[in-house]
Amino acid sequence: MKLLPRLMAMSLLTVMVATQAAQAGEPADAARHARHAGAHGMHGDGMFKALARVKAELKLSPAQSGLWEEADAATRDARQAMRQNHEQMRAAMQAERQKDVLDLAKLDQAMSSQHEQARQGREAVKSKWLAVYASLSVDQKRVVSQHIKDRFARMEKWHERRRAQKAQ
């Protein structure tokens, strides 16, 4: 039973982050994320349009909007930090490839550092979005919950179709 609350929290985080991306007008990231989301039963920009509608349905209070903006900014900052870390890792790997003998320990240390920074960034963003969720009224939480449940249902249908295709 511990899995359900974690799935709900992760789904909420996905809803919030995707909504932020859609509202931030980041077409390249949104399109890339939408393609990835397609593997979970949602295709194209439909996911982002639906998530943007969820925020409108919530009718956030000024205090909630402030929390939303903080979480939105944390998400953008974490995404930028991830891009920078990725570029640093790519440069380190490129430099190592030029060497005659690779320094695997150095590469491993760089990867471990990058993974830890990314984990810390995800935790910071998650705590912001969970604060947004905690600030919602019961009715607002019902709207988010229904959206997440609908998404789970679509994902399950997608998995069922994939299992049926594999069985053929």
PDB file of C-alpha atoms in Angstrom:
ATOM      1  CA  MET A   1       0.000   0.000   0.000  1.00  0.00           C
ATOM      2  CA  LYS A   2       2.990   2.311   0.383  1.00  0.00           C
ATOM      3  CA  LEU A   3       3.318   2.354  -3.401  1.00  0.00           C
ATOM      4  CA  LEU A   4       0.016   4.158  -4.042  1.00  0.00           C
ATOM      5  CA  PRO A   5       0.921   7.355  -2.118  1.00  0.00           C
ATOM      6  CA  ARG A   6       4.296   7.441  -3.875  1.00  0.00           C
ATOM      7  CA  LEU A   7       2.640   6.977  -7.267  1.00  0.00           C
ATOM      8  CA  MET A   8       0.182   9.734  -6.462  1.00  0.00           C
ATOM      9  CA  ALA A   9       2.998  12.068  -5.369  1.00  0.00           C
ATOM     10  CA  MET A  10       5.035  11.299  -8.487  1.00  0.00           C
ATOM     11  CA  SER A  11       2.000  11.770 -10.694  1.00  0.00           C
ATOM     12  CA  LEU A  12       1.287  15.084  -9.046  1.00  0.00           C
ATOM     13  CA  LEU A  13       4.877  16.083  -9.609  1.00  0.00           C
ATOM     14  CA  THR A  14       4.569  15.071 -13.266  1.00  0.00           C
ATOM     15  CA  VAL A  15       1.362  17.078 -13.596  1.00  0.00           C
ATOM     16  CA  MET A  16       2.924  20.139 -12.030  1.00  0.00           C
ATOM     17  CA  VAL A  17       6.225  19.982 -13.930  1.00  0.00           C
ATOM     18  CA  ALA A  18       4.525  19.366 -17.261  1.00  0.00           C
ATOM     19  CA  THR A  19       2.103  22.195 -16.640  1.00  0.00           C
ATOM     20  CA  GLN A  20       5.002  24.481 -15.839  1.00  0.00           C
ATOM     21  CA  ALA A  21       6.749  23.491 -19.060  1.00  0.00           C
ATOM     22  CA  ALA A  22       3.643  24.118 -21.097  1.00  0.00           C
ATOM     23  CA  GLN A  23       3.091  27.519 -19.534  1.00  0.00           C
ATOM     24  CA  ALA A  24       6.734  28.507 -19.805  1.00  0.00           C
ATOM     25  CA  GLY A  25       6.442  28.176 -23.559  1.00  0.00           C
ATOM     26  CA  GLU A  26       9.380  25.825 -23.938  1.00  0.00           C
ATOM     27  CA  PRO A  27       8.388  24.028 -27.132  1.00  0.00           C
ATOM     28  CA  ALA A  28      11.564  21.960 -27.502  1.00  0.00           C
ATOM     29  CA  ASP A  29      11.387  20.587 -23.953  1.00  0.00           C
ATOM     30  CA  ALA A  30       7.637  20.201 -24.101  1.00  0.00           C
ATOM     31  CA  ALA A  31       7.825  18.302 -27.373  1.00  0.00           C
ATOM     32  CA  ARG A  32      10.634  16.073 -26.098  1.00  0.00           C
ATOM     33  CA  HIS A  33       8.719  15.356 -22.897  1.00  0.00           C
ATOM     34  CA  ALA A  34       5.531  14.736 -24.841  1.00  0.00           C
ATOM     35  CA  ARG A  35       7.321  12.169 -27.010  1.00  0.00           C
ATOM     36  CA  HIS A  36       8.546  10.434 -23.856  1.00  0.00           C
ATOM     37  CA  ALA A  37       5.097  10.670 -22.310  1.00  0.00           C
ATOM     38  CA  GLY A  38       3.772   8.968 -25.436  1.00  0.00           C
ATOM     39  CA  ALA A  39       5.344   5.801 -24.122  1.00  0.00           C
ATOM     40  CA  HIS A  40       2.875   6.041 -21.262  1.00  0.00           C
ATOM     41  CA  GLY A  41      -0.259   6.341 -23.305  1.00  0.00           C
ATOM     42  CA  MET A  42      -0.365  10.074 -24.033  1.00  0.00           C
ATOM     43  CA  HIS A  43       0.718  11.535 -27.337  1.00  0.00           C
ATOM     44  CA  GLY A  44       1.798  14.898 -28.676  1.00  0.00           C
ATOM     45  CA  ASP A  45       0.902  18.147 -26.992  1.00  0.00           C
ATOM     46  CA  GLY A  46      -2.396  16.785 -25.665  1.00  0.00           C
ATOM     47  CA  MET A  47      -0.835  16.071 -22.294  1.00  0.00           C
ATOM     48  CA  PHE A  48       0.363  19.642 -21.867  1.00  0.00           C
ATOM     49  CA  LYS A  49      -2.920  21.165 -22.966  1.00  0.00           C
ATOM     50  CA  ALA A  50      -4.767  18.953 -20.504  1.00  0.00           C
ATOM     51  CA  LEU A  51      -2.399  19.876 -17.692  1.00  0.00           C
ATOM     52  CA  ALA A  52      -2.697  23.575 -18.428  1.00  0.00           C
ATOM     53  CA  ARG A  53      -6.471  23.163 -18.126  1.00  0.00           C
ATOM     54  CA  VAL A  54      -6.036  21.511 -14.735  1.00  0.00           C
ATOM     55  CA  LYS A  55      -4.351  24.622 -13.345  1.00  0.00           C
ATOM     56  CA  ALA A  56      -7.197  26.775 -14.636  1.00  0.00           C
ATOM     57  CA  GLU A  57      -9.718  24.415 -13.028  1.00  0.00           C
ATOM     58  CA  LEU A  58      -7.965  24.772  -9.682  1.00  0.00           C
ATOM     59  CA  LYS A  59      -8.730  28.505  -9.467  1.00  0.00           C
ATOM     60  CA  LEU A  60      -5.715  29.107  -7.238  1.00  0.00           C
ATOM     61  CA  SER A  61      -5.841  31.701  -4.485  1.00  0.00           C
ATOM     62  CA  PRO A  62      -3.128  34.391  -4.419  1.00  0.00           C
ATOM     63  CA  ALA A  63      -1.220  32.433  -1.748  1.00  0.00           C
ATOM     64  CA  GLN A  64      -1.476  29.234  -3.775  1.00  0.00           C
ATOM     65  CA  SER A  65      -0.398  31.088  -6.909  1.00  0.00           C
ATOM     66  CA  GLY A  66       2.669  32.305  -5.025  1.00  0.00           C
ATOM     67  CA  LEU A  67       3.556  28.744  -4.063  1.00  0.00           C
ATOM     68  CA  TRP A  68       2.913  27.667  -7.664  1.00  0.00           C
ATOM     69  CA  GLU A  69       5.285  30.358  -8.942  1.00  0.00           C
ATOM     70  CA  GLU A  70       7.969  29.284  -6.451  1.00  0.00           C
ATOM     71  CA  ALA A  71       7.635  25.669  -7.566  1.00  0.00           C
ATOM     72  CA  ASP A  72       7.602  26.800 -11.184  1.00  0.00           C
ATOM     73  CA  ALA A  73      10.841  28.747 -10.676  1.00  0.00           C
ATOM     74  CA  ALA A  74      12.456  25.834  -8.829  1.00  0.00           C
ATOM     75  CA  THR A  75      11.541  23.557 -11.725  1.00  0.00           C
ATOM     76  CA  ARG A  76      13.089  25.920 -14.265  1.00  0.00           C
ATOM     77  CA  ASP A  77      16.225  26.325 -12.138  1.00  0.00           C
ATOM     78  CA  ALA A  78      16.584  22.568 -11.693  1.00  0.00           C
ATOM     79  CA  ARG A  79      16.123  21.999 -15.428  1.00  0.00           C
ATOM     80  CA  GLN A  80      18.815  24.579 -16.213  1.00  0.00           C
ATOM     81  CA  ALA A  81      21.188  23.053 -13.648  1.00  0.00           C
ATOM     82  CA  MET A  82      20.569  19.619 -15.162  1.00  0.00           C
ATOM     83  CA  ARG A  83      21.429  20.917 -18.618  1.00  0.00           C
ATOM     84  CA  GLN A  84      24.646  22.464 -17.306  1.00  0.00           C
ATOM     85  CA  ASN A  85      25.589  19.275 -15.444  1.00  0.00           C
ATOM     86  CA  HIS A  86      24.901  17.240 -18.550  1.00  0.00           C
ATOM     87  CA  GLU A  87      27.126  19.504 -20.632  1.00  0.00           C
ATOM     88  CA  GLN A  88      29.910  19.271 -18.050  1.00  0.00           C
ATOM     89  CA  MET A  89      29.624  15.486 -18.060  1.00  0.00           C
ATOM     90  CA  ARG A  90      29.659  15.402 -21.834  1.00  0.00           C
ATOM     91  CA  ALA A  91      32.793  17.583 -21.914  1.00  0.00           C
ATOM     92  CA  ALA A  92      34.511  15.370 -19.333  1.00  0.00           C
ATOM     93  CA  MET A  93      33.675  12.265 -21.348  1.00  0.00           C
ATOM     94  CA  GLN A  94      34.881  13.901 -24.540  1.00  0.00           C
ATOM     95  CA  ALA A  95      38.162  14.839 -22.853  1.00  0.00           C
ATOM     96  CA  GLU A  96      38.630  11.299 -21.598  1.00  0.00           C
ATOM     97  CA  ARG A  97      37.954   9.862 -25.050  1.00  0.00           C
ATOM     98  CA  GLN A  98      40.934  11.809 -26.367  1.00  0.00           C
ATOM     99  CA  LYS A  99      43.256  10.011 -23.973  1.00  0.00           C
ATOM    100  CA  ASP A 100      45.070   6.837 -24.815  1.00  0.00           C
ATOM    101  CA  VAL A 101      43.917   5.192 -21.581  1.00  0.00           C
ATOM    102  CA  LEU A 102      40.600   6.125 -20.020  1.00  0.00           C
ATOM    103  CA  ASP A 103      40.479   7.137 -16.362  1.00  0.00           C
ATOM    104  CA  LEU A 104      37.376   5.176 -15.412  1.00  0.00           C
ATOM    105  CA  ALA A 105      37.591   6.234 -11.771  1.00  0.00           C
ATOM    106  CA  LYS A 106      37.493   9.890 -12.818  1.00  0.00           C
ATOM    107  CA  LEU A 107      34.514   9.270 -15.100  1.00  0.00           C
ATOM    108  CA  ASP A 108      32.752   7.305 -12.376  1.00  0.00           C
ATOM    109  CA  GLN A 109      33.315  10.123  -9.886  1.00  0.00           C
ATOM    110  CA  ALA A 110      31.985  12.694 -12.365  1.00  0.00           C
ATOM    111  CA  MET A 111      28.897  10.555 -13.047  1.00  0.00           C
ATOM    112  CA  SER A 112      28.271   9.992  -9.346  1.00  0.00           C
ATOM    113  CA  SER A 113      28.540  13.708  -8.698  1.00  0.00           C
ATOM    114  CA  GLN A 114      26.153  14.504 -11.542  1.00  0.00           C
ATOM    115  CA  HIS A 115      23.643  11.913 -10.334  1.00  0.00           C
ATOM    116  CA  GLU A 116      23.777  13.274  -6.772  1.00  0.00           C
ATOM    117  CA  GLN A 117      23.269  16.858  -7.940  1.00  0.00           C
ATOM    118  CA  ALA A 118      20.335  15.747 -10.088  1.00  0.00           C
ATOM    119  CA  ARG A 119      18.827  13.833  -7.149  1.00  0.00           C
ATOM    120  CA  GLN A 120      19.120  16.882  -4.915  1.00  0.00           C
ATOM    121  CA  GLY A 121      17.505  19.037  -7.580  1.00  0.00           C
ATOM    122  CA  ARG A 122      14.618  16.596  -7.982  1.00  0.00           C
ATOM    123  CA  GLU A 123      14.075  16.490  -4.219  1.00  0.00           C
ATOM    124  CA  ALA A 124      14.014  20.287  -3.990  1.00  0.00           C
ATOM    125  CA  VAL A 125      11.503  20.549  -6.833  1.00  0.00           C
ATOM    126  CA  LYS A 126       9.380  17.740  -5.426  1.00  0.00           C
ATOM    127  CA  SER A 127       9.163  19.432  -2.027  1.00  0.00           C
ATOM    128  CA  LYS A 128       8.005  22.684  -3.679  1.00  0.00           C
ATOM    129  CA  TRP A 129       5.271  20.934  -5.660  1.00  0.00           C
ATOM    130  CA  LEU A 130       4.170  18.939  -2.629  1.00  0.00           C
ATOM    131  CA  ALA A 131       3.843  22.249  -0.774  1.00  0.00           C
ATOM    132  CA  VAL A 132       1.592  23.470  -3.590  1.00  0.00           C
ATOM    133  CA  TYR A 133      -0.491  20.305  -3.289  1.00  0.00           C
ATOM    134  CA  ALA A 134      -0.672  20.631   0.498  1.00  0.00           C
ATOM    135  CA  SER A 135      -2.020  24.175   0.081  1.00  0.00           C
ATOM    136  CA  LEU A 136      -4.923  23.008  -2.083  1.00  0.00           C
ATOM    137  CA  SER A 137      -8.437  22.698  -0.729  1.00  0.00           C
ATOM    138  CA  VAL A 138     -10.167  19.330  -0.683  1.00  0.00           C
ATOM    139  CA  ASP A 139     -12.104  20.267  -3.833  1.00  0.00           C
ATOM    140  CA  GLN A 140      -8.920  21.312  -5.621  1.00  0.00           C
ATOM    141  CA  LYS A 141      -7.232  18.064  -4.569  1.00  0.00           C
ATOM    142  CA  ARG A 142     -10.207  16.173  -6.012  1.00  0.00           C
ATOM    143  CA  VAL A 143      -9.618  17.862  -9.389  1.00  0.00           C
ATOM    144  CA  VAL A 144      -5.927  16.885  -9.322  1.00  0.00           C
ATOM    145  CA  SER A 145      -6.741  13.381  -8.057  1.00  0.00           C
ATOM    146  CA  GLN A 146      -9.289  12.807 -10.805  1.00  0.00           C
ATOM    147  CA  HIS A 147      -6.801  13.951 -13.429  1.00  0.00           C
ATOM    148  CA  ILE A 148      -4.177  11.573 -12.027  1.00  0.00           C
ATOM    149  CA  LYS A 149      -6.658   8.696 -11.862  1.00  0.00           C
ATOM    150  CA  ASP A 150      -7.694   9.357 -15.451  1.00  0.00           C
ATOM    151  CA  ARG A 151      -4.046   9.362 -16.461  1.00  0.00           C
ATOM    152  CA  PHE A 152      -3.480   6.060 -14.643  1.00  0.00           C
ATOM    153  CA  ALA A 153      -6.462   4.580 -16.483  1.00  0.00           C
ATOM    154  CA  ARG A 154      -5.082   5.742 -19.851  1.00  0.00           C
ATOM    155  CA  MET A 155      -1.673   4.326 -18.963  1.00  0.00           C
ATOM    156  CA  GLU A 156      -3.208   0.979 -18.006  1.00  0.00           C
ATOM    157  CA  LYS A 157      -5.155   0.813 -21.285  1.00  0.00           C
ATOM    158  CA  TRP A 158      -1.948   1.562 -23.161  1.00  0.00           C
ATOM    159  CA  HIS A 159      -0.125  -1.215 -21.295  1.00  0.00           C
ATOM    160  CA  GLU A 160      -2.976  -3.632 -21.983  1.00  0.00           C
ATOM    161  CA  ARG A 161      -2.778  -2.863 -25.714  1.00  0.00           C
ATOM    162  CA  ARG A 162       1.001  -3.324 -25.666  1.00  0.00           C
ATOM    163  CA  ARG A 163       0.664  -6.674 -23.871  1.00  0.00           C
ATOM    164  CA  ALA A 164      -1.941  -7.774 -26.406  1.00  0.00           C
ATOM    165  CA  GLN A 165       0.313  -6.747 -29.294  1.00  0.00           C
ATOM    166  CA  LYS A 166       3.242  -8.654 -27.821  1.00  0.00           C
ATOM    167  CA  ALA A 167       1.080 -11.720 -27.317  1.00  0.00           C
ATOM    168  CA  GLN A 168       0.210 -11.854 -31.024  1.00  0.00           C
TER     169      GLN A 168
END
